[in-house]
Amino acid sequence: MADRRRGISAHEAQSAAFPLIFDIRALAASTPAIPSARPVSADELTSSPDRFIDSTETPLLIVCDIGFRSAIVTDLLRSAGYNEAVSLEGGMEGWTAIGLPLDSPEGLTQQQYRRYDRQLKLPDFGVGAQQALGNARVAVVGAGGLGAPVLAYLAAAGVGSLTIIDSDDVEVSNLHRQPIYRTQDVGTGKARTAADFVSALNPDVTVGARSLRLDDSNAIDALADHDIIVTCTDSFETAHAINAAAVDLGIPLVFGSVYRTEGQLAVFDSRSGPCYACVFPTDADGSALSCSIVGVLGPVTGVVGSMQAGEVVKLLTEIGESSSGRLGLYDARTQTMESVSVRKNPACRVCGDASC
């Protein structure tokens, strides 16, 4: 190796055509790797190198995530007489950053591994979770202040199918809190325009757009065949129609709402906990003023919508703990988040004994 250097760049490594490449990353066996690289732990390689290397004169490349651990392993191997060992400078991050070839395990394409790289590296995520997202069908009702971040983050995360339901057109007053729309979109239908945004952001996502206002007569038909429903509507009546459909269909409902500088978040699943109507009864006062009258701080919709998207991802991938049975209360003025327990109401007209 030229000048017996300890490190080598990604381009140099590709040109050198090493007969032996060892990938010492913890997830090497289940993530994209340099073609012909062999996954092995650093401890195994340094404690018994003769198990893996026939000759001390064999050129070999050591690969880790960013090039730090591979440099240490290279030094240890050289001290043991393997003087042709070199470390890949920048590691796999450097290799993938310049678009060099990768071999991918079954399940995801190379492009998908690159796109979802950062979440695939989470210790409780992995390929299985990504595939669960890719196989999921999610309905998002309302493509406004909450729906915009929900759609952006679910599409970016790789949810396979998104159905966008909204009967409104884009208005100029929407733009301060709905960043998926541009000035030139004013006057266009939200559902179709949001669908175009999703398709441009992630071509992997199948997206449907329905310019429809949901009510008791059409909600079940519109929401059937989905795994999760996300309600981002500011209409009390529409929210109850969505909830009734979710209960009938046995589908979890991820709820969010905002009021001025405050927000609420919950997961309602009547199969194991309360439904929306248990917490917000149908006979309650539903006359809360809309943001067009009382105003809303744009970033609040971003915070709550992002949390809704997070709940969807957790439900689909079974990572973390669902917010079912709790109502989250966010206050932007004090930058605080509280959580209160909510329980199933046996007298609920939608999911309780009174509904039978």
CSV table of C-alpha atoms in Angstrom, one decimal:
chain,number,residue,atom,x,y,z
A,1,MET,CA,0.0,0.0,0.0
A,2,ALA,CA,1.4,3.4,-1.0
A,3,ASP,CA,3.5,4.8,1.9
A,4,ARG,CA,2.1,2.2,4.1
A,5,ARG,CA,-0.6,4.7,5.1
A,6,ARG,CA,-2.9,3.7,7.9
A,7,GLY,CA,-6.0,5.3,6.2
A,8,ILE,CA,-7.3,5.4,2.7
A,9,SER,CA,-10.1,7.5,1.1
A,10,ALA,CA,-13.3,5.9,-0.2
A,11,HIS,CA,-12.3,6.6,-3.9
A,12,GLU,CA,-8.9,5.1,-3.3
A,13,ALA,CA,-10.4,2.1,-1.6
A,14,GLN,CA,-12.8,1.4,-4.5
A,15,SER,CA,-9.9,1.6,-7.0
A,16,ALA,CA,-7.7,-0.7,-4.9
A,17,ALA,CA,-10.0,-3.7,-5.1
A,18,PHE,CA,-9.1,-5.2,-1.7
A,19,PRO,CA,-9.2,-9.0,-1.5
A,20,LEU,CA,-10.4,-8.7,2.0
A,21,ILE,CA,-12.8,-6.2,3.5
A,22,PHE,CA,-13.9,-6.4,7.1
A,23,ASP,CA,-17.0,-4.4,8.3
A,24,ILE,CA,-16.8,-4.0,12.1
A,25,ARG,CA,-20.1,-2.0,12.4
A,26,ALA,CA,-22.5,-3.4,15.0
A,27,LEU,CA,-25.3,-3.6,12.4
A,28,ALA,CA,-23.1,-4.6,9.5
A,29,ALA,CA,-25.0,-7.8,8.8
A,30,SER,CA,-28.4,-6.1,8.4
A,31,THR,CA,-27.6,-2.8,6.7
A,32,PRO,CA,-26.1,-1.9,3.3
A,33,ALA,CA,-22.4,-2.7,3.0
A,34,ILE,CA,-19.5,-2.3,0.7
A,35,PRO,CA,-19.7,-5.1,-1.9
A,36,SER,CA,-17.8,-8.3,-0.7
A,37,ALA,CA,-17.3,-6.8,2.8
A,38,ARG,CA,-17.5,-9.4,5.6
A,39,PRO,CA,-19.2,-8.5,8.8
A,40,VAL,CA,-17.2,-9.3,11.9
A,41,SER,CA,-16.8,-7.9,15.4
A,42,ALA,CA,-13.7,-5.8,16.2
A,43,ASP,CA,-13.0,-8.1,19.2
A,44,GLU,CA,-13.1,-11.2,17.1
A,45,LEU,CA,-10.9,-9.8,14.4
A,46,THR,CA,-8.2,-8.4,16.7
A,47,SER,CA,-8.1,-11.3,19.1
A,48,SER,CA,-7.9,-14.1,16.4
A,49,PRO,CA,-6.9,-12.4,13.1
A,50,ASP,CA,-5.5,-15.7,11.8
A,51,ARG,CA,-9.1,-17.1,11.7
A,52,PHE,CA,-10.0,-14.5,9.1
A,53,ILE,CA,-6.7,-13.7,7.3
A,54,ASP,CA,-4.5,-16.3,5.6
A,55,SER,CA,-1.4,-14.2,5.3
A,56,THR,CA,0.1,-11.2,7.1
A,57,GLU,CA,0.9,-9.8,3.6
A,58,THR,CA,-2.7,-9.8,2.4
A,59,PRO,CA,-4.0,-6.3,1.7
A,60,LEU,CA,-7.2,-5.7,3.8
A,61,LEU,CA,-9.6,-2.9,4.4
A,62,ILE,CA,-11.2,-2.2,7.8
A,63,VAL,CA,-14.6,-0.4,7.8
A,64,CYS,CA,-16.7,1.2,10.6
A,65,ASP,CA,-19.3,3.9,10.8
A,66,ILE,CA,-17.1,7.0,10.6
A,67,GLY,CA,-13.5,5.8,10.5
A,68,PHE,CA,-12.6,6.1,14.2
A,69,ARG,CA,-12.9,2.5,15.4
A,70,SER,CA,-11.5,1.1,12.1
A,71,ALA,CA,-8.3,3.2,12.7
A,72,ILE,CA,-7.9,1.6,16.1
A,73,VAL,CA,-8.4,-1.9,14.8
A,74,THR,CA,-6.0,-1.2,12.0
A,75,ASP,CA,-3.3,-0.2,14.5
A,76,LEU,CA,-3.9,-3.4,16.5
A,77,LEU,CA,-3.7,-5.5,13.4
A,78,ARG,CA,-0.5,-3.8,12.2
A,79,SER,CA,1.1,-4.3,15.7
A,80,ALA,CA,0.3,-8.0,15.2
A,81,GLY,CA,2.2,-8.1,11.9
A,82,TYR,CA,-0.7,-7.5,9.5
A,83,ASN,CA,1.1,-4.5,7.9
A,84,GLU,CA,-1.1,-4.2,4.8
A,85,ALA,CA,-4.2,-3.4,6.9
A,86,VAL,CA,-5.7,0.0,6.3
A,87,SER,CA,-8.7,1.9,7.6
A,88,LEU,CA,-11.4,3.4,5.4
A,89,GLU,CA,-11.3,7.2,6.2
A,90,GLY,CA,-14.8,8.5,6.9
A,91,GLY,CA,-16.2,5.0,7.2
A,92,MET,CA,-19.5,4.0,5.7
A,93,GLU,CA,-20.8,7.6,6.1
A,94,GLY,CA,-18.0,8.8,3.7
A,95,TRP,CA,-18.6,5.9,1.3
A,96,THR,CA,-22.3,6.4,1.0
A,97,ALA,CA,-22.0,10.2,0.9
A,98,ILE,CA,-20.3,10.1,-2.4
A,99,GLY,CA,-22.7,7.5,-3.8
A,100,LEU,CA,-20.3,4.5,-4.1
A,101,PRO,CA,-21.8,1.1,-4.7
A,102,LEU,CA,-23.5,-0.8,-1.9
A,103,ASP,CA,-24.8,-4.3,-1.4
A,104,SER,CA,-28.2,-4.4,0.4
A,105,PRO,CA,-29.8,-7.1,2.5
A,106,GLU,CA,-33.1,-8.4,1.3
A,107,GLY,CA,-36.1,-6.1,2.0
A,108,LEU,CA,-35.0,-2.6,1.0
A,109,THR,CA,-33.3,-1.2,-2.1
A,110,GLN,CA,-30.0,0.7,-1.9
A,111,GLN,CA,-31.8,4.0,-2.5
A,112,GLN,CA,-34.2,3.2,0.4
A,113,TYR,CA,-31.3,2.4,2.7
A,114,ARG,CA,-29.8,5.7,1.9
A,115,ARG,CA,-33.0,7.6,2.2
A,116,TYR,CA,-34.0,6.1,5.6
A,117,ASP,CA,-30.4,5.7,6.9
A,118,ARG,CA,-30.7,7.8,10.0
A,119,GLN,CA,-33.9,6.0,11.4
A,120,LEU,CA,-32.6,2.6,10.4
A,121,LYS,CA,-29.6,3.2,12.7
A,122,LEU,CA,-31.9,3.5,15.7
A,123,PRO,CA,-31.3,0.5,18.0
A,124,ASP,CA,-35.0,-0.5,18.2
A,125,PHE,CA,-35.9,0.3,14.6
A,126,GLY,CA,-34.1,-1.5,11.8
A,127,VAL,CA,-35.3,-3.1,8.5
A,128,GLY,CA,-38.4,-4.7,10.0
A,129,ALA,CA,-39.7,-1.4,11.2
A,130,GLN,CA,-39.0,0.3,7.9
A,131,GLN,CA,-40.9,-2.5,6.1
A,132,ALA,CA,-43.8,-2.0,8.5
A,133,LEU,CA,-44.0,1.6,7.5
A,134,GLY,CA,-43.8,0.8,3.8
A,135,ASN,CA,-46.7,-1.7,4.1
A,136,ALA,CA,-48.9,0.7,6.0
A,137,ARG,CA,-52.0,2.6,4.9
A,138,VAL,CA,-52.7,5.9,6.7
A,139,ALA,CA,-55.6,8.3,6.3
A,140,VAL,CA,-55.0,11.9,7.2
A,141,VAL,CA,-58.1,14.0,7.5
A,142,GLY,CA,-57.3,17.7,7.2
A,143,ALA,CA,-54.3,19.0,5.3
A,144,GLY,CA,-54.0,22.3,7.2
A,145,GLY,CA,-51.9,23.4,10.1
A,146,LEU,CA,-51.7,20.0,11.7
A,147,GLY,CA,-52.0,17.9,8.6
A,148,ALA,CA,-49.1,19.7,6.8
A,149,PRO,CA,-46.4,18.4,9.3
A,150,VAL,CA,-48.2,15.1,9.6
A,151,LEU,CA,-48.0,14.5,5.9
A,152,ALA,CA,-44.5,15.8,5.6
A,153,TYR,CA,-43.1,13.6,8.3
A,154,LEU,CA,-45.0,10.5,7.4
A,155,ALA,CA,-44.1,10.7,3.8
A,156,ALA,CA,-40.4,11.4,4.7
A,157,ALA,CA,-40.5,8.4,7.1
A,158,GLY,CA,-41.6,6.1,4.3
A,159,VAL,CA,-45.3,5.3,5.1
A,160,GLY,CA,-46.3,3.3,2.0
A,161,SER,CA,-49.8,4.7,1.4
A,162,LEU,CA,-51.3,8.1,2.4
A,163,THR,CA,-54.9,9.1,1.8
A,164,ILE,CA,-55.4,12.9,2.1
A,165,ILE,CA,-59.0,14.0,2.8
A,166,ASP,CA,-59.8,17.8,2.8
A,167,SER,CA,-62.5,19.7,1.0
A,168,ASP,CA,-60.9,23.2,1.4
A,169,ASP,CA,-58.8,25.3,-1.0
A,170,VAL,CA,-55.4,26.8,-0.1
A,171,GLU,CA,-55.8,30.4,1.2
A,172,VAL,CA,-53.1,33.0,1.7
A,173,SER,CA,-53.8,33.1,5.4
A,174,ASN,CA,-52.9,29.4,5.6
A,175,LEU,CA,-49.3,30.0,4.5
A,176,HIS,CA,-47.9,31.1,7.9
A,177,ARG,CA,-48.5,27.6,9.4
A,178,GLN,CA,-48.9,25.2,6.5
A,179,PRO,CA,-45.4,25.1,4.9
A,180,ILE,CA,-46.2,22.4,2.4
A,181,TYR,CA,-48.0,25.0,0.3
A,182,ARG,CA,-46.5,27.9,-1.6
A,183,THR,CA,-47.8,31.3,-2.6
A,184,GLN,CA,-48.6,30.1,-6.1
A,185,ASP,CA,-50.8,27.3,-4.6
A,186,VAL,CA,-53.4,29.8,-3.3
A,187,GLY,CA,-56.8,28.9,-4.7
A,188,THR,CA,-55.9,25.2,-5.5
A,189,GLY,CA,-57.5,22.3,-3.7
A,190,LYS,CA,-55.6,21.3,-0.6
A,191,ALA,CA,-56.0,17.6,-1.0
A,192,ARG,CA,-54.5,17.5,-4.5
A,193,THR,CA,-51.8,20.1,-3.8
A,194,ALA,CA,-50.8,18.2,-0.6
A,195,ALA,CA,-50.7,15.0,-2.6
A,196,ASP,CA,-48.3,16.6,-5.2
A,197,PHE,CA,-46.1,17.7,-2.3
A,198,VAL,CA,-45.9,14.2,-0.9
A,199,SER,CA,-45.1,12.7,-4.3
A,200,ALA,CA,-42.3,15.2,-4.9
A,201,LEU,CA,-40.9,14.6,-1.4
A,202,ASN,CA,-40.9,10.8,-1.6
A,203,PRO,CA,-41.7,8.9,-4.8
A,204,ASP,CA,-41.9,5.6,-2.7
A,205,VAL,CA,-45.3,6.8,-1.2
A,206,THR,CA,-48.6,5.9,-2.9
A,207,VAL,CA,-50.8,8.9,-2.3
A,208,GLY,CA,-54.5,9.5,-2.8
A,209,ALA,CA,-56.4,12.8,-2.7
A,210,ARG,CA,-60.1,13.2,-1.8
A,211,SER,CA,-61.8,16.6,-1.8
A,212,LEU,CA,-64.4,15.5,0.6
A,213,ARG,CA,-65.9,16.8,3.9
A,214,LEU,CA,-66.5,13.8,6.1
A,215,ASP,CA,-69.7,13.3,8.0
A,216,ASP,CA,-71.7,10.4,9.4
A,217,SER,CA,-72.9,9.4,5.9
A,218,ASN,CA,-69.5,8.9,4.3
A,219,ALA,CA,-66.8,8.5,6.9
A,220,ILE,CA,-66.9,4.7,7.1
A,221,ASP,CA,-66.5,4.3,3.3
A,222,ALA,CA,-63.8,6.9,3.1
A,223,LEU,CA,-61.7,5.5,6.0
A,224,ALA,CA,-62.1,1.8,5.6
A,225,ASP,CA,-59.0,-0.3,4.6
A,226,HIS,CA,-56.6,1.9,6.5
A,227,ASP,CA,-54.4,0.9,9.4
A,228,ILE,CA,-54.5,4.3,11.2
A,229,ILE,CA,-56.6,7.5,11.0
A,230,VAL,CA,-55.0,10.8,11.8
A,231,THR,CA,-57.6,13.6,12.5
A,232,CYS,CA,-56.3,17.1,11.9
A,233,THR,CA,-59.7,18.8,11.6
A,234,ASP,CA,-60.8,21.9,13.5
A,235,SER,CA,-64.5,20.8,13.2
A,236,PHE,CA,-66.0,19.3,16.3
A,237,GLU,CA,-68.8,17.7,14.2
A,238,THR,CA,-66.3,16.2,11.7
A,239,ALA,CA,-64.1,14.9,14.5
A,240,HIS,CA,-67.0,13.0,15.9
A,241,ALA,CA,-67.9,11.5,12.5
A,242,ILE,CA,-64.3,10.3,12.1
A,243,ASN,CA,-64.3,8.9,15.6
A,244,ALA,CA,-67.5,7.0,15.1
A,245,ALA,CA,-66.1,5.5,11.9
A,246,ALA,CA,-62.8,4.6,13.7
A,247,VAL,CA,-64.8,2.8,16.4
A,248,ASP,CA,-66.9,0.9,13.9
A,249,LEU,CA,-63.9,-0.1,11.8
A,250,GLY,CA,-61.6,-0.9,14.8
A,251,ILE,CA,-58.9,1.5,13.7
A,252,PRO,CA,-56.7,3.6,16.0
A,253,LEU,CA,-57.3,7.3,15.8
A,254,VAL,CA,-54.4,9.8,16.3
A,255,PHE,CA,-55.9,13.1,17.5
A,256,GLY,CA,-54.4,16.6,17.6
A,257,SER,CA,-55.8,20.0,18.1
A,258,VAL,CA,-54.5,23.6,18.6
A,259,TYR,CA,-55.9,26.7,20.2
A,260,ARG,CA,-53.9,29.9,20.0
A,261,THR,CA,-50.6,28.9,21.7
A,262,GLU,CA,-51.8,25.6,23.1
A,263,GLY,CA,-52.2,22.1,21.7
A,264,GLN,CA,-53.6,18.7,22.5
A,265,LEU,CA,-52.5,15.2,21.5
A,266,ALA,CA,-53.9,11.7,22.1
A,267,VAL,CA,-54.2,8.2,20.6
A,268,PHE,CA,-57.8,6.8,20.8
A,269,ASP,CA,-58.3,3.1,20.3
A,270,SER,CA,-61.6,1.9,21.5
A,271,ARG,CA,-60.5,-1.7,21.4
A,272,SER,CA,-58.2,-1.2,24.4
A,273,GLY,CA,-59.0,2.3,25.8
A,274,PRO,CA,-61.2,5.4,25.4
A,275,CYS,CA,-62.4,6.8,22.1
A,276,TYR,CA,-62.6,10.4,21.3
A,277,ALA,CA,-66.2,10.7,22.4
A,278,CYS,CA,-65.3,9.3,25.9
A,279,VAL,CA,-63.1,12.4,26.4
A,280,PHE,CA,-65.0,14.9,24.3
A,281,PRO,CA,-68.7,13.8,24.5
A,282,THR,CA,-71.0,14.4,21.6
A,283,ASP,CA,-73.3,16.5,23.9
A,284,ALA,CA,-70.3,18.7,25.0
A,285,ASP,CA,-70.0,22.3,23.9
A,286,GLY,CA,-68.5,22.1,20.4
A,287,SER,CA,-68.6,25.8,19.7
A,288,ALA,CA,-64.9,26.5,20.2
A,289,LEU,CA,-63.8,29.4,18.0
A,290,SER,CA,-61.6,28.6,15.0
A,291,CYS,CA,-58.2,29.9,14.5
A,292,SER,CA,-59.6,32.4,11.9
A,293,ILE,CA,-61.2,34.2,14.8
A,294,VAL,CA,-58.9,33.6,17.8
A,295,GLY,CA,-55.6,33.2,16.0
A,296,VAL,CA,-52.9,30.6,16.2
A,297,LEU,CA,-49.2,30.6,16.5
A,298,GLY,CA,-47.8,28.8,13.5
A,299,PRO,CA,-45.1,26.8,15.2
A,300,VAL,CA,-47.6,25.3,17.6
A,301,THR,CA,-49.3,23.5,14.7
A,302,GLY,CA,-45.8,22.2,13.7
A,303,VAL,CA,-45.1,20.9,17.2
A,304,VAL,CA,-48.4,19.1,17.6
A,305,GLY,CA,-48.5,17.8,14.1
A,306,SER,CA,-45.0,16.4,14.4
A,307,MET,CA,-46.0,14.7,17.6
A,308,GLN,CA,-49.0,13.2,15.8
A,309,ALA,CA,-46.7,11.8,13.1
A,310,GLY,CA,-44.5,10.4,15.8
A,311,GLU,CA,-47.4,8.5,17.3
A,312,VAL,CA,-48.3,7.1,14.0
A,313,VAL,CA,-44.7,5.8,13.4
A,314,LYS,CA,-44.7,4.3,16.9
A,315,LEU,CA,-48.0,2.5,16.4
A,316,LEU,CA,-46.9,1.1,13.0
A,317,THR,CA,-43.5,0.0,14.1
A,318,GLU,CA,-44.3,-0.9,17.7
A,319,ILE,CA,-41.3,1.1,19.0
A,320,GLY,CA,-41.7,3.1,22.2
A,321,GLU,CA,-44.9,3.5,24.1
A,322,SER,CA,-48.2,4.7,22.6
A,323,SER,CA,-50.0,7.7,24.1
A,324,SER,CA,-53.2,5.7,24.3
A,325,GLY,CA,-55.0,6.4,27.6
A,326,ARG,CA,-53.3,9.8,28.0
A,327,LEU,CA,-54.1,13.3,26.8
A,328,GLY,CA,-51.1,15.5,26.1
A,329,LEU,CA,-51.4,19.2,26.8
A,330,TYR,CA,-48.8,21.5,25.2
A,331,ASP,CA,-48.3,25.1,26.1
A,332,ALA,CA,-46.0,27.1,23.9
A,333,ARG,CA,-45.9,30.2,26.2
A,334,THR,CA,-44.3,28.2,29.0
A,335,GLN,CA,-42.8,25.5,26.7
A,336,THR,CA,-44.3,22.8,28.8
A,337,MET,CA,-46.0,19.5,28.1
A,338,GLU,CA,-48.3,17.8,30.6
A,339,SER,CA,-50.1,14.5,30.4
A,340,VAL,CA,-53.3,13.5,32.0
A,341,SER,CA,-54.9,10.1,32.2
A,342,VAL,CA,-58.1,9.5,30.3
A,343,ARG,CA,-60.3,6.4,30.7
A,344,LYS,CA,-63.0,4.6,28.7
A,345,ASN,CA,-66.5,5.9,29.6
A,346,PRO,CA,-68.9,3.0,30.1
A,347,ALA,CA,-71.7,5.4,29.3
A,348,CYS,CA,-70.1,6.6,26.0
A,349,ARG,CA,-72.7,6.8,23.2
A,350,VAL,CA,-70.1,5.6,20.7
A,351,CYS,CA,-68.1,2.9,22.3
A,352,GLY,CA,-69.6,2.3,25.7
A,353,ASP,CA,-72.6,0.2,26.9
A,354,ALA,CA,-74.9,3.0,25.8
A,355,SER,CA,-73.9,2.4,22.2
A,356,CYS,CA,-75.2,-1.2,22.1
